[in-house]
Protein backbone atom coordinates (compact mmCIF):
# COMPACT_ATOMS: atom_id res chain seq x y z
CA UNK A 1 0.00 0.00 0.00
CA UNK A 2 1.15 3.49 -0.85
CA UNK A 3 -0.36 6.59 0.75
CA UNK A 4 0.74 9.83 -0.89
CA UNK A 5 -0.21 13.28 0.37
CA UNK A 6 -0.45 15.95 -2.31
CA UNK A 7 -0.15 19.27 -0.49
CA UNK A 8 -0.91 21.23 -3.69
CA UNK A 9 -0.23 24.97 -3.07
CA UNK A 10 -0.37 24.72 0.72
CA UNK A 11 2.33 24.79 3.41
CA UNK A 12 5.19 27.20 2.93
CA UNK A 13 8.70 26.18 4.02
CA UNK A 14 8.30 27.00 7.71
CA UNK A 15 5.00 25.17 8.13
CA UNK A 16 6.19 22.26 5.98
CA UNK A 17 9.24 21.72 8.17
CA UNK A 18 7.15 21.66 11.35
CA UNK A 19 4.58 19.35 9.78
CA UNK A 20 7.35 17.01 8.60
CA UNK A 21 8.60 16.62 12.16
CA UNK A 22 5.06 15.70 13.23
CA UNK A 23 4.64 12.95 10.64
CA UNK A 24 8.17 11.63 10.45
CA UNK A 25 7.52 8.61 12.70
CA UNK A 26 4.40 7.51 10.80
CA UNK A 27 6.00 4.68 8.77
CA UNK A 28 7.37 2.98 11.92
CA UNK A 29 3.81 2.44 13.12
CA UNK A 30 2.36 1.42 9.74
CA UNK A 31 3.56 -1.97 8.62
CA UNK A 32 3.16 -2.52 4.89
CA UNK A 33 2.51 1.13 4.08
CA UNK A 34 4.83 3.40 2.09
CA UNK A 35 4.25 7.05 2.91
CA UNK A 36 4.96 9.88 0.47
CA UNK A 37 4.38 13.62 0.69
CA UNK A 38 4.37 16.06 -2.23
CA UNK A 39 5.09 19.62 -1.02
CA UNK A 40 5.20 22.68 -3.29
CA UNK A 41 8.60 23.50 -4.86
CA UNK A 42 9.60 26.04 -2.23
CA UNK A 43 8.94 23.62 0.64
CA UNK A 44 10.75 20.55 -0.71
CA UNK A 45 14.02 21.22 1.06
CA UNK A 46 12.39 22.19 4.36
CA UNK A 47 10.24 19.05 4.30
CA UNK A 48 13.28 16.86 3.70
CA UNK A 49 15.11 18.59 6.55
CA UNK A 50 12.14 18.16 8.90
CA UNK A 51 11.81 14.47 8.04
CA UNK A 52 15.46 13.78 8.85
CA UNK A 53 16.10 10.04 8.62
CA UNK A 54 12.39 9.20 8.34
CA UNK A 55 11.19 6.61 5.81
CA UNK A 56 8.59 9.13 4.55
CA UNK A 57 9.58 9.94 0.98
CA UNK A 58 9.33 13.35 -0.66
CA UNK A 59 8.05 13.76 -4.22
CA UNK A 60 7.64 16.93 -6.26
CA UNK A 61 4.27 17.85 -7.76
CA UNK A 62 5.68 18.01 -11.28
CA UNK A 63 8.95 17.60 -13.18
CA UNK A 64 10.21 18.79 -16.57
CA UNK A 65 11.53 16.39 -19.22
CA UNK A 66 14.69 18.32 -20.11
CA UNK A 67 17.72 18.28 -17.82
CA UNK A 68 18.03 22.08 -18.00
CA UNK A 69 17.11 24.90 -20.33
CA UNK A 70 14.99 28.00 -20.89
CA UNK A 71 11.78 26.64 -19.30
CA UNK A 72 10.55 29.29 -16.88
CA UNK A 73 8.71 27.93 -13.89
CA UNK A 74 9.89 24.35 -14.33
CA UNK A 75 12.40 22.11 -12.51
CA UNK A 76 14.23 19.05 -13.80
CA UNK A 77 14.76 15.58 -12.39
CA UNK A 78 18.47 16.12 -11.58
CA UNK A 79 17.58 19.32 -9.69
CA UNK A 80 15.04 17.39 -7.63
CA UNK A 81 17.39 14.47 -7.01
CA UNK A 82 20.05 16.90 -5.80
CA UNK A 83 17.68 17.97 -2.99
CA UNK A 84 16.85 14.41 -1.94
CA UNK A 85 13.51 14.29 -3.74
CA UNK A 86 12.89 10.72 -4.91
CA UNK A 87 9.81 11.02 -7.11
CA UNK A 88 7.26 13.28 -8.76
CA UNK A 89 3.60 13.50 -9.63
CA UNK A 90 2.88 14.04 -13.31
CA UNK A 91 -0.34 14.86 -15.13
CA UNK A 92 -2.40 15.91 -12.13
CA UNK A 93 -5.83 17.02 -13.32
CA UNK A 94 -5.18 20.53 -12.01
CA UNK A 95 -2.17 20.70 -14.35
CA UNK A 96 -4.29 19.36 -17.22
CA UNK A 97 -7.20 21.75 -16.47
CA UNK A 98 -5.42 25.00 -15.66
CA UNK A 99 -1.92 24.74 -17.14
CA UNK A 100 -2.34 23.10 -20.51
CA UNK A 101 -0.83 19.73 -19.61
CA UNK A 102 -1.50 17.19 -22.37
CA UNK A 103 -1.13 13.42 -22.69
CA UNK A 104 2.02 14.09 -24.71
CA UNK A 105 3.66 16.31 -22.06
CA UNK A 106 2.63 13.82 -19.37
CA UNK A 107 4.35 11.07 -21.35
CA UNK A 108 7.52 13.16 -21.75
CA UNK A 109 7.59 14.06 -18.06
CA UNK A 110 7.02 10.49 -16.92
CA UNK A 111 9.57 8.94 -19.27
CA UNK A 112 12.42 11.28 -18.49
CA UNK A 113 11.76 11.30 -14.74
CA UNK A 114 11.90 7.50 -14.66
CA UNK A 115 15.00 7.49 -16.80
CA UNK A 116 16.68 9.94 -14.41
CA UNK A 117 15.93 7.66 -11.46
CA UNK A 118 12.83 9.25 -9.94
CA UNK A 119 9.67 7.36 -9.05
CA UNK A 120 6.53 8.67 -10.79
CA UNK A 121 2.88 8.85 -9.83
CA UNK A 122 1.01 9.55 -13.08
CA UNK A 123 -2.53 10.89 -12.59
CA UNK A 124 -5.45 9.99 -14.83
CA UNK A 125 -9.20 10.44 -14.52
CA UNK A 126 -12.35 11.60 -16.26
CA UNK A 127 -14.33 14.81 -15.71
CA UNK A 128 -18.00 14.83 -14.69
CA UNK A 129 -19.02 15.68 -18.29
CA UNK A 130 -16.96 12.83 -19.70
CA UNK A 131 -18.47 10.38 -17.23
CA UNK A 132 -22.00 11.58 -18.01
CA UNK A 133 -21.30 11.22 -21.73
CA UNK A 134 -20.27 7.60 -21.14
CA UNK A 135 -16.66 8.35 -22.12
CA UNK A 136 -14.88 7.22 -18.97
CA UNK A 137 -13.19 4.21 -20.52
CA UNK A 138 -12.21 6.13 -23.65
CA UNK A 139 -10.60 8.90 -21.57
CA UNK A 140 -8.74 6.46 -19.32
CA UNK A 141 -7.55 4.49 -22.33
CA UNK A 142 -6.17 7.65 -23.95
CA UNK A 143 -4.44 8.85 -20.75
CA UNK A 144 -3.05 5.46 -19.70
CA UNK A 145 -1.88 4.36 -23.15
CA UNK A 146 0.92 6.98 -23.21
CA UNK A 147 2.40 5.91 -19.87
CA UNK A 148 5.63 3.93 -19.97
CA UNK A 149 5.93 0.50 -18.36
CA UNK A 150 8.38 0.80 -15.51
CA UNK A 151 8.81 -0.66 -12.04
CA UNK A 152 8.88 2.82 -10.49
CA UNK A 153 5.66 3.96 -12.20
CA UNK A 154 2.44 4.13 -10.18
CA UNK A 155 -0.87 5.32 -11.64
CA UNK A 156 -3.33 7.43 -9.62
CA UNK A 157 -6.96 7.24 -10.72
CA UNK A 158 -8.45 10.57 -9.70
CA UNK A 159 -11.92 11.20 -11.11
CA UNK A 160 -11.92 14.97 -11.59
CA UNK A 161 -15.47 15.28 -10.23
CA UNK A 162 -14.30 13.82 -6.90
CA UNK A 163 -11.33 16.14 -6.35
CA UNK A 164 -11.86 18.68 -3.58
CA UNK A 165 -15.63 18.27 -3.87
CA UNK A 166 -16.34 15.82 -1.05
CA UNK A 167 -17.96 13.61 -3.73
CA UNK A 168 -15.84 10.48 -3.33
CA UNK A 169 -16.32 7.66 -5.78
CA UNK A 170 -18.03 4.79 -4.00
CA UNK A 171 -15.75 1.81 -3.37
CA UNK A 172 -17.60 -0.02 -6.18
CA UNK A 173 -17.12 2.81 -8.69
CA UNK A 174 -13.45 3.06 -7.73
CA UNK A 175 -12.98 -0.69 -8.08
CA UNK A 176 -14.64 -0.67 -11.51
CA UNK A 177 -12.34 2.09 -12.79
CA UNK A 178 -9.24 0.55 -11.18
CA UNK A 179 -9.85 -2.83 -12.70
CA UNK A 180 -10.26 -1.14 -16.09
CA UNK A 181 -6.95 0.74 -15.63
CA UNK A 182 -5.38 -2.58 -14.60
CA UNK A 183 -6.55 -4.14 -17.84
CA UNK A 184 -4.57 -1.45 -19.68
CA UNK A 185 -1.39 -1.28 -17.60
CA UNK A 186 0.34 -3.39 -14.96
CA UNK A 187 1.31 -0.54 -12.58
CA UNK A 188 -0.18 -0.29 -9.08
CA UNK A 189 -3.22 2.03 -9.02
CA UNK A 190 -3.91 4.57 -6.27
CA UNK A 191 -7.32 6.16 -5.78
CA UNK A 192 -7.58 9.95 -5.35
CA UNK A 193 -10.51 12.30 -4.86
CA UNK A 194 -11.88 13.37 -1.45
CA UNK A 195 -10.20 10.51 0.43
CA UNK A 196 -10.88 11.10 4.13
CA UNK A 197 -10.44 9.05 7.33
CA UNK A 198 -14.16 8.15 7.11
CA UNK A 199 -14.06 6.62 3.63
CA UNK A 200 -10.47 5.38 3.35
CA UNK A 201 -11.03 1.86 4.71
CA UNK A 202 -13.85 1.09 2.24
CA UNK A 203 -11.84 2.30 -0.74
CA UNK A 204 -8.59 0.62 0.30
CA UNK A 205 -10.37 -2.70 0.85
CA UNK A 206 -11.07 -2.99 -2.90
CA UNK A 207 -8.90 -5.60 -4.60
CA UNK A 208 -7.52 -3.26 -7.29
CA UNK A 209 -6.97 -0.24 -5.02
CA UNK A 210 -3.28 -0.21 -4.09
CA UNK A 211 -3.28 2.97 -2.04
CA UNK A 212 -4.45 6.57 -2.10
CA UNK A 213 -3.40 9.99 -3.35
CA UNK A 214 -4.77 12.34 -0.71
CA UNK A 215 -5.25 16.08 -1.13
CA UNK A 216 -7.06 18.06 1.57
CA UNK A 217 -6.90 15.39 4.27
CA UNK A 218 -3.10 15.10 3.91
CA UNK A 219 -2.72 18.64 5.25
CA UNK A 220 -3.87 17.56 8.70
CA UNK A 221 -1.51 15.25 10.60
CA UNK A 222 -4.26 13.34 12.43
CA UNK A 223 -6.36 12.81 9.29
CA UNK A 224 -3.30 11.71 7.33
CA UNK A 225 -2.30 9.30 10.08
CA UNK A 226 -5.83 7.85 10.18
CA UNK A 227 -5.71 7.21 6.43
CA UNK A 228 -2.28 5.55 6.76
CA UNK A 229 -3.73 3.41 9.54
CA UNK A 230 -6.62 2.34 7.30
CA UNK A 231 -4.02 1.37 4.69
CA UNK A 232 -2.03 -0.65 7.24
CA UNK A 233 -5.21 -2.56 8.09
CA UNK A 234 -5.95 -3.23 4.42
CA UNK A 235 -2.33 -4.16 3.61
P1 LIG B 1 -8.72 15.98 -2.44
O1 LIG B 1 -8.35 14.80 -1.58
O2 LIG B 1 -8.60 17.29 -1.73
O3 LIG B 1 -10.05 15.78 -3.11
O4 LIG B 1 -7.64 16.06 -3.62
C1 LIG B 1 -7.36 14.92 -4.35
C2 LIG B 1 -6.20 15.17 -5.22
O5 LIG B 1 -6.27 15.90 -6.19
C3 LIG B 1 -4.91 14.55 -4.84
O6 LIG B 1 -3.98 14.70 -5.86
Coordinates of C-alpha atoms and ligand atoms in Angstrom, one line a residue, residues 6 8 92 94 158 162-165 192-196 213-217, ligand 1:
X6 CA -0.5 16.0 -2.3
X8 CA -0.9 21.2 -3.7
X92 CA -2.4 15.9 -12.1
X94 CA -5.2 20.5 -12.0
X158 CA -8.4 10.6 -9.7
X162 CA -14.3 13.8 -6.9
X163 CA -11.3 16.1 -6.3
X164 CA -11.9 18.7 -3.6
X165 CA -15.6 18.3 -3.9
X192 CA -7.6 10.0 -5.3
X193 CA -10.5 12.3 -4.9
X194 CA -11.9 13.4 -1.5
X195 CA -10.2 10.5 0.4
X196 CA -10.9 11.1 4.1
X213 CA -3.4 10.0 -3.3
X214 CA -4.8 12.3 -0.7
X215 CA -5.3 16.1 -1.1
X216 CA -7.1 18.1 1.6
X217 CA -6.9 15.4 4.3
Ligands
LIG1 P1 -8.7 16.0 -2.4 O1 -8.3 14.8 -1.6 O2 -8.6 17.3 -1.7 O3 -10.1 15.8 -3.1 O4 -7.6 16.1 -3.6 C1 -7.4 14.9 -4.4 C2 -6.2 15.2 -5.2 O5 -6.3 15.9 -6.2 C3 -4.9 14.6 -4.8 O6 -4.0 14.7 -5.9

